[in-house]
Amino acid sequence: MLAFGHLAWADAPSARSGPDPGPAPGPGSAGVPAVARVWPVGVRPPVLRGWRPPATPYGPGHRGADLGAATGTPVRTVAAGRVSFAGRVAGEGAVTVELTGTDLRTTYEPVSPSVQKGDAVGAGEVIGVVERAGAHCGAASCVHWGLLRGETYLNPLALLPPWLLDRGPSRLLPVLAG
């Protein structure tokens, strides 16, 4: 029997997968609000290498997600915030944005910044362009997208709501009374 007025949501399985999407939002996403309104590059860029948390603070891992993007591609901030860094780190351009209403910071590299420290940015606003392929992605051209709370790295894909993750359409399922 169906209970009217009570519906459950379920995500349809994804038909899309990349070479190394990393873990889906879950571990490393506790308390991360899905505030992103756009991907940092493109519409649904390939995730070339996913987030892999290190076992220890200085252990091996991947502290972000590498998104495939050609040199010169515009890089956008995923949510509104304030630029807290725009410059060079270890020879590569980088931008850090403190997200409005959260204790989170997003990072983007290698990016030739078009913003300056202190600039207010809206969701989807261009903050720079992808620089030439660098040391991080090897011969491939990509943007390394990171997410931090304090000094702790989190899974940046957790910022994306399901409709941006391309998990397919939501389906209404009946809730059985019982």
XYZ file of N, CA and C in Angstrom:
534
model
N 0.843 -1.166 0.000
C 0.000 0.000 0.000
C 0.894 1.236 0.000
N 0.470 2.267 -0.726
C 1.236 3.502 -0.802
C 0.787 4.473 0.272
N 1.727 5.128 0.870
C 1.408 6.175 1.836
C 1.424 7.498 1.083
N 0.250 8.097 0.914
C 0.179 9.342 0.162
C 0.788 10.475 0.970
N 1.443 11.388 0.248
C 2.046 12.536 0.913
C 3.470 12.272 1.382
N 3.932 11.040 1.258
C 5.302 10.730 1.656
C 6.016 10.125 0.459
N 7.033 10.788 0.007
C 7.794 10.308 -1.130
C 9.270 10.251 -0.770
N 9.946 9.302 -1.321
C 11.393 9.209 -1.114
C 12.080 9.546 -2.425
N 13.244 10.136 -2.345
C 14.040 10.474 -3.526
C 15.164 9.469 -3.662
N 15.435 9.096 -4.877
C 16.581 8.231 -5.148
C 17.275 8.736 -6.398
N 18.577 8.690 -6.386
C 19.326 9.080 -7.570
C 19.398 7.907 -8.517
N 19.156 8.195 -9.782
C 19.323 7.162 -10.798
C 20.809 6.901 -10.955
N 21.199 5.684 -11.307
C 22.611 5.401 -11.470
C 23.214 6.255 -12.566
N 24.486 6.570 -12.407
C 25.174 7.394 -13.388
C 25.605 6.570 -14.579
N 25.472 7.182 -15.744
C 25.948 6.531 -16.955
C 27.331 7.050 -17.296
N 27.878 7.927 -16.455
C 29.135 8.593 -16.745
C 30.187 8.151 -15.742
N 31.363 7.892 -16.240
C 32.469 7.607 -15.332
C 33.747 8.081 -15.967
N 34.702 8.449 -15.152
C 35.982 8.942 -15.640
C 37.061 7.953 -15.298
N 38.304 8.254 -15.659
C 39.398 7.341 -15.395
C 39.616 7.093 -13.912
N 39.520 8.125 -13.086
C 39.757 7.976 -11.659
C 38.931 9.005 -10.909
N 37.627 8.795 -10.786
C 36.817 9.805 -10.135
C 37.065 9.924 -8.645
N 37.754 8.950 -8.059
C 37.970 8.994 -6.619
C 36.674 8.655 -5.911
N 36.695 8.704 -4.599
C 35.488 8.354 -3.884
C 34.388 9.372 -4.129
N 33.165 8.893 -4.168
C 32.022 9.796 -4.257
C 31.949 10.563 -2.954
N 31.274 11.696 -2.952
C 31.129 12.394 -1.690
C 30.646 11.428 -0.618
N 31.238 11.473 0.488
C 30.996 10.561 1.599
C 32.135 10.793 2.560
N 33.135 9.880 2.614
C 34.291 10.143 3.455
C 34.954 11.433 3.016
N 35.252 12.284 3.973
C 35.903 13.544 3.644
C 34.928 14.623 3.239
N 33.633 14.309 3.329
C 32.651 15.320 2.959
C 31.697 15.623 4.112
N 31.949 15.057 5.277
C 31.084 15.297 6.426
C 31.030 16.788 6.727
N 29.834 17.307 6.778
C 29.663 18.714 7.103
C 29.972 19.665 5.958
N 30.214 19.142 4.763
C 30.482 20.003 3.610
C 29.155 20.289 2.912
N 28.738 21.556 2.896
C 27.476 21.873 2.223
C 27.638 21.844 0.706
N 26.634 21.383 -0.001
C 26.671 21.330 -1.466
C 26.338 22.715 -2.014
N 27.279 23.660 -1.855
C 27.046 25.058 -2.215
C 27.497 25.413 -3.625
N 28.160 24.499 -4.317
C 28.650 24.805 -5.664
C 27.479 25.026 -6.612
N 27.649 25.954 -7.524
C 26.638 26.236 -8.531
C 27.147 25.928 -9.927
N 28.461 25.726 -10.060
C 29.093 25.406 -11.343
C 30.321 24.549 -11.069
N 30.798 23.862 -12.097
C 32.099 23.207 -12.041
C 33.164 24.284 -12.210
N 34.380 24.065 -11.723
C 35.441 25.060 -11.915
C 35.802 25.272 -13.385
N 35.703 24.225 -14.201
C 35.999 24.330 -15.634
C 34.946 23.550 -16.411
N 34.520 24.094 -17.523
C 33.584 23.391 -18.386
C 32.232 23.149 -17.736
N 31.483 22.231 -18.350
C 30.147 21.896 -17.854
C 30.216 20.649 -16.977
N 30.816 19.592 -17.470
C 31.042 18.368 -16.695
C 32.399 17.814 -17.107
N 33.473 18.409 -16.594
C 34.810 18.001 -17.035
C 35.146 16.586 -16.566
N 36.029 15.918 -17.291
C 36.456 14.602 -16.813
C 37.290 14.752 -15.541
N 37.046 13.869 -14.590
C 37.872 13.829 -13.378
C 39.034 12.890 -13.695
N 40.199 13.477 -13.932
C 41.372 12.697 -14.314
C 41.958 11.938 -13.132
N 41.870 12.529 -11.959
C 42.365 11.900 -10.727
C 41.528 12.425 -9.587
N 40.952 11.530 -8.821
C 40.063 11.915 -7.733
C 40.778 12.131 -6.415
N 40.019 12.585 -5.471
C 40.505 12.862 -4.121
C 40.793 11.548 -3.403
N 41.971 11.445 -2.842
C 42.373 10.275 -2.042
C 43.017 10.796 -0.769
N 42.310 10.710 0.339
C 42.847 11.275 1.585
C 44.086 10.521 2.060
N 45.061 11.247 2.571
C 46.233 10.576 3.137
C 45.881 9.943 4.481
N 46.600 8.890 4.830
C 46.364 8.220 6.114
C 46.863 9.070 7.283
N 47.884 9.873 7.015
C 48.450 10.762 8.034
C 48.572 12.160 7.417
N 48.729 13.195 8.243
C 48.790 14.554 7.685
C 49.856 14.751 6.595
N 50.968 14.054 6.678
C 52.028 14.224 5.690
C 52.212 12.997 4.802
N 51.254 12.084 4.855
C 51.343 10.855 4.079
C 50.952 11.054 2.625
N 51.177 10.009 1.825
C 50.800 10.101 0.412
C 49.285 10.112 0.246
N 48.857 10.748 -0.794
C 47.437 10.838 -1.108
C 47.260 11.867 -2.204
N 46.040 12.191 -2.495
C 45.745 13.238 -3.477
C 44.738 14.161 -2.833
N 45.155 15.367 -2.534
C 44.386 16.311 -1.733
C 43.521 17.227 -2.592
N 42.802 16.636 -3.532
C 41.917 17.404 -4.406
C 41.454 16.540 -5.548
N 40.955 17.186 -6.591
C 40.509 16.486 -7.793
C 41.122 17.182 -8.998
N 41.685 16.404 -9.915
C 42.234 16.947 -11.151
C 41.165 16.877 -12.228
N 40.804 18.027 -12.757
C 39.765 18.130 -13.769
C 40.405 18.444 -15.117
N 40.110 17.644 -16.119
C 40.654 17.867 -17.451
C 40.198 19.196 -18.017
N 41.145 20.007 -18.479
C 40.832 21.310 -19.066
C 42.020 21.769 -19.899
N 41.745 22.247 -21.092
C 42.807 22.712 -21.988
C 43.415 24.017 -21.491
N 44.663 24.221 -21.822
C 45.334 25.483 -21.512
C 44.494 26.629 -22.072
N 44.325 27.668 -21.269
C 43.540 28.823 -21.687
C 42.067 28.749 -21.338
N 41.609 27.597 -20.824
C 40.202 27.450 -20.424
C 39.910 28.362 -19.236
N 38.784 29.092 -19.260
C 38.414 29.907 -18.100
C 38.194 29.027 -16.862
N 38.658 29.509 -15.718
C 38.463 28.825 -14.432
C 37.513 29.696 -13.618
N 36.485 29.050 -13.069
C 35.458 29.772 -12.314
C 35.448 29.325 -10.858
N 35.074 30.241 -9.991
C 34.871 29.852 -8.605
C 33.527 29.129 -8.521
N 33.477 28.063 -7.740
C 32.271 27.226 -7.696
C 31.146 27.844 -6.879
N 31.495 28.764 -5.980
C 30.504 29.395 -5.108
C 31.008 30.796 -4.775
N 30.116 31.621 -4.267
C 30.478 32.991 -3.902
C 31.498 32.990 -2.768
N 32.353 33.992 -2.784
C 33.345 34.102 -1.721
C 34.248 35.297 -1.906
N 35.395 35.233 -1.228
C 36.392 36.302 -1.291
C 37.746 35.671 -1.562
N 38.473 36.246 -2.496
C 39.797 35.742 -2.851
C 40.755 36.014 -1.683
N 41.359 34.948 -1.159
C 42.325 35.118 -0.064
C 43.761 34.964 -0.551
N 43.941 34.440 -1.782
C 45.273 34.350 -2.380
C 45.127 34.282 -3.889
N 45.979 35.024 -4.577
C 46.071 34.948 -6.038
C 47.533 35.253 -6.374
N 48.249 34.246 -6.816
C 49.667 34.436 -7.100
C 50.314 33.139 -7.509
N 51.596 33.011 -7.221
C 52.355 31.847 -7.639
C 52.813 31.057 -6.413
N 52.732 29.728 -6.539
C 53.214 28.810 -5.513
C 54.038 27.759 -6.237
N 55.277 27.613 -5.854
C 56.176 26.635 -6.469
C 56.177 26.773 -8.000
N 56.138 28.009 -8.472
C 56.223 28.269 -9.898
C 54.925 28.170 -10.670
N 53.826 27.805 -10.005
C 52.539 27.688 -10.684
C 51.551 28.703 -10.117
N 50.702 29.234 -10.995
C 49.669 30.156 -10.552
C 48.618 29.439 -9.733
N 48.112 30.122 -8.720
C 47.113 29.525 -7.834
C 46.159 30.605 -7.347
N 44.922 30.189 -7.090
C 43.914 31.080 -6.523
C 43.228 30.324 -5.395
N 43.018 31.008 -4.270
C 42.264 30.456 -3.137
C 41.090 31.372 -2.871
N 39.906 30.767 -2.686
C 38.686 31.523 -2.418
C 38.066 31.018 -1.122
N 37.823 31.939 -0.174
C 37.099 31.616 1.054
C 35.609 31.707 0.735
N 34.887 30.607 0.922
C 33.480 30.539 0.533
C 32.580 31.234 1.550
N 31.728 32.108 1.065
C 30.818 32.898 1.892
C 29.920 31.993 2.731
N 29.776 32.337 4.020
C 28.868 31.629 4.907
C 29.354 30.265 5.356
N 30.636 29.946 5.083
C 31.199 28.648 5.481
C 32.574 28.875 6.101
N 33.147 27.800 6.585
C 34.531 27.833 7.064
C 35.447 27.116 6.062
N 35.068 27.145 4.788
C 35.761 26.391 3.745
C 36.511 27.304 2.783
N 37.594 26.750 2.207
C 38.369 27.434 1.168
C 38.546 26.485 -0.005
N 38.384 27.017 -1.216
C 38.671 26.236 -2.411
C 39.964 26.752 -3.025
N 40.714 25.830 -3.651
C 41.957 26.191 -4.313
C 41.907 25.708 -5.755
N 42.589 26.450 -6.619
C 42.604 26.148 -8.047
C 44.028 26.377 -8.551
N 44.608 25.381 -9.239
C 45.944 25.537 -9.829
C 46.160 24.513 -10.935
N 46.976 24.720 -11.919
C 47.705 25.948 -12.239
C 46.795 26.931 -12.977
N 46.663 28.105 -12.424
C 45.761 29.124 -12.953
C 46.502 30.446 -13.050
N 46.381 31.099 -14.184
C 46.872 32.464 -14.337
C 45.751 33.365 -13.825
N 45.910 33.949 -12.619
C 44.800 34.671 -11.989
C 44.402 35.946 -12.731
N 43.087 36.209 -12.722
C 42.568 37.482 -13.217
C 41.930 38.258 -12.063
N 42.117 37.763 -10.841
C 41.590 38.391 -9.633
C 42.754 38.709 -8.704
N 42.454 39.484 -7.662
C 43.461 39.836 -6.667
C 42.950 39.499 -5.274
N 43.890 39.364 -4.357
C 43.523 39.122 -2.963
C 42.555 40.212 -2.510
N 41.457 39.782 -1.852
C 40.454 40.697 -1.345
C 39.248 40.870 -2.251
N 39.355 40.447 -3.527
C 38.222 40.577 -4.450
C 37.055 39.696 -4.007
N 35.849 40.253 -4.068
C 34.633 39.458 -3.865
C 34.287 38.824 -5.208
N 33.924 37.534 -5.179
C 33.583 36.820 -6.412
C 32.253 36.105 -6.228
N 31.497 36.044 -7.311
C 30.221 35.335 -7.291
C 30.396 33.934 -7.841
N 29.435 33.083 -7.569
C 29.464 31.718 -8.105
C 29.529 31.786 -9.623
N 30.462 31.070 -10.208
C 30.606 31.029 -11.650
C 31.459 32.138 -12.230
N 31.952 33.036 -11.393
C 32.777 34.142 -11.887
C 34.162 33.634 -12.283
N 34.644 34.115 -13.417
C 35.976 33.717 -13.894
C 37.030 34.337 -12.990
N 37.945 33.479 -12.511
C 39.026 33.936 -11.629
C 40.394 33.816 -12.299
N 40.413 33.263 -13.508
C 41.662 33.114 -14.244
C 41.489 32.122 -15.376
N 42.618 31.719 -15.959
C 42.604 30.715 -17.021
C 43.628 29.635 -16.708
N 43.389 28.449 -17.237
C 44.294 27.325 -17.029
C 45.640 27.647 -17.673
N 46.706 27.498 -16.891
C 48.056 27.669 -17.420
C 48.467 26.406 -18.155
N 49.587 26.468 -18.827
C 50.134 25.308 -19.547
C 50.237 24.108 -18.619
N 50.295 22.928 -19.216
C 50.438 21.702 -18.421
C 51.648 21.862 -17.507
N 51.462 21.554 -16.266
C 52.533 21.726 -15.288
C 52.959 20.413 -14.683
N 53.693 20.511 -13.628
C 54.226 19.325 -12.968
C 53.118 18.450 -12.387
N 52.036 19.058 -11.941
C 51.014 18.291 -11.232
C 50.323 17.260 -12.121
N 49.938 17.649 -13.310
C 49.192 16.744 -14.186
C 50.051 16.120 -15.268
N 51.340 16.353 -15.248
C 52.218 15.781 -16.260
C 51.920 16.367 -17.624
N 51.853 15.523 -18.634
C 51.622 15.987 -20.009
C 50.186 16.446 -20.224
N 49.261 15.977 -19.396
C 47.853 16.369 -19.531
C 47.673 17.796 -19.013
N 46.680 18.461 -19.522
C 46.340 19.792 -19.036
C 45.149 19.651 -18.107
N 45.265 20.195 -16.918
C 44.187 20.053 -15.948
C 44.198 21.193 -14.952
N 43.153 21.230 -14.149
C 43.085 22.111 -12.991
C 42.992 21.214 -11.768
N 43.868 21.445 -10.808
C 43.789 20.755 -9.522
C 42.880 21.611 -8.642
N 41.741 21.031 -8.247
C 40.741 21.718 -7.436
C 40.795 21.130 -6.034
N 41.041 21.983 -5.041
C 41.141 21.522 -3.666
C 40.099 22.171 -2.775
N 39.888 21.568 -1.608
C 38.951 22.072 -0.613
C 39.561 21.874 0.760
N 39.560 22.939 1.553
C 40.107 22.868 2.908
C 39.149 23.451 3.934
N 39.193 22.857 5.117
C 38.581 23.421 6.322
C 39.733 23.511 7.312
N 40.151 24.727 7.608
C 41.357 24.899 8.417
C 42.531 24.340 7.647
N 43.243 23.391 8.229
C 44.373 22.740 7.560
C 44.009 21.355 7.032
N 42.738 20.985 7.150
C 42.289 19.661 6.736
C 41.739 19.691 5.314
N 42.302 18.828 4.474
C 41.814 18.711 3.099
C 40.572 17.831 3.071
N 39.598 18.236 2.259
C 38.344 17.517 2.099
C 38.116 17.235 0.621
N 37.125 16.428 0.332
C 36.795 16.073 -1.034
C 36.048 17.233 -1.702
N 36.648 17.914 -2.694
C 35.960 19.054 -3.310
C 34.689 18.653 -4.054
N 34.585 17.401 -4.496
C 33.373 16.966 -5.191
C 32.156 17.016 -4.278
N 32.388 17.036 -2.952
C 31.287 17.121 -1.998
C 30.567 18.464 -2.089
N 31.208 19.481 -2.650
C 30.570 20.786 -2.813
C 29.500 20.778 -3.901
N 29.566 19.784 -4.787
C 28.661 19.728 -5.934
C 27.347 19.048 -5.569
N 26.222 19.713 -5.844
C 24.940 19.047 -5.630
C 24.766 17.930 -6.661
N 23.896 16.956 -6.398
C 23.736 15.821 -7.313
C 23.484 16.210 -8.768
N 22.736 17.263 -9.007
C 22.435 17.643 -10.389
C 23.684 18.097 -11.137
N 24.725 18.540 -10.442
C 25.982 18.901 -11.099
C 26.919 17.709 -11.238
N 26.736 16.698 -10.416
C 27.588 15.512 -10.480
C 27.190 14.576 -11.607
N 26.076 14.860 -12.279
C 25.599 14.049 -13.395
C 25.296 12.629 -12.969
N 24.593 12.509 -11.897
C 24.199 11.182 -11.435
C 22.911 10.722 -12.106
N 22.428 11.504 -13.029
C 21.188 11.157 -13.701
C 20.015 11.808 -13.005
N 18.840 11.668 -13.552
C 17.668 12.321 -12.970
C 17.237 11.654 -11.672
N 16.661 12.454 -10.801
C 16.082 11.900 -9.577
C 14.774 11.216 -9.926
N 14.459 10.182 -9.176
C 13.206 9.456 -9.385
C 12.424 9.469 -8.090
N 11.115 9.638 -8.201
C 10.247 9.538 -7.031
C 9.932 8.076 -6.798
N 10.091 7.635 -5.571
C 9.771 6.254 -5.215
C 8.675 6.263 -4.151
N 7.774 5.328 -4.216
C 6.737 5.271 -3.176
C 7.326 4.793 -1.861
N 6.764 5.277 -0.805
C 7.134 4.811 0.537
C 6.021 3.893 0.987
N 6.366 2.651 1.258
C 5.353 1.671 1.663
C 5.007 1.848 3.129
N 3.727 1.955 3.389
C 3.265 2.063 4.790
C 3.277 0.668 5.389
N 3.638 0.617 6.581
C 3.689 -0.731 6.990
C 3.621 -1.052 8.362
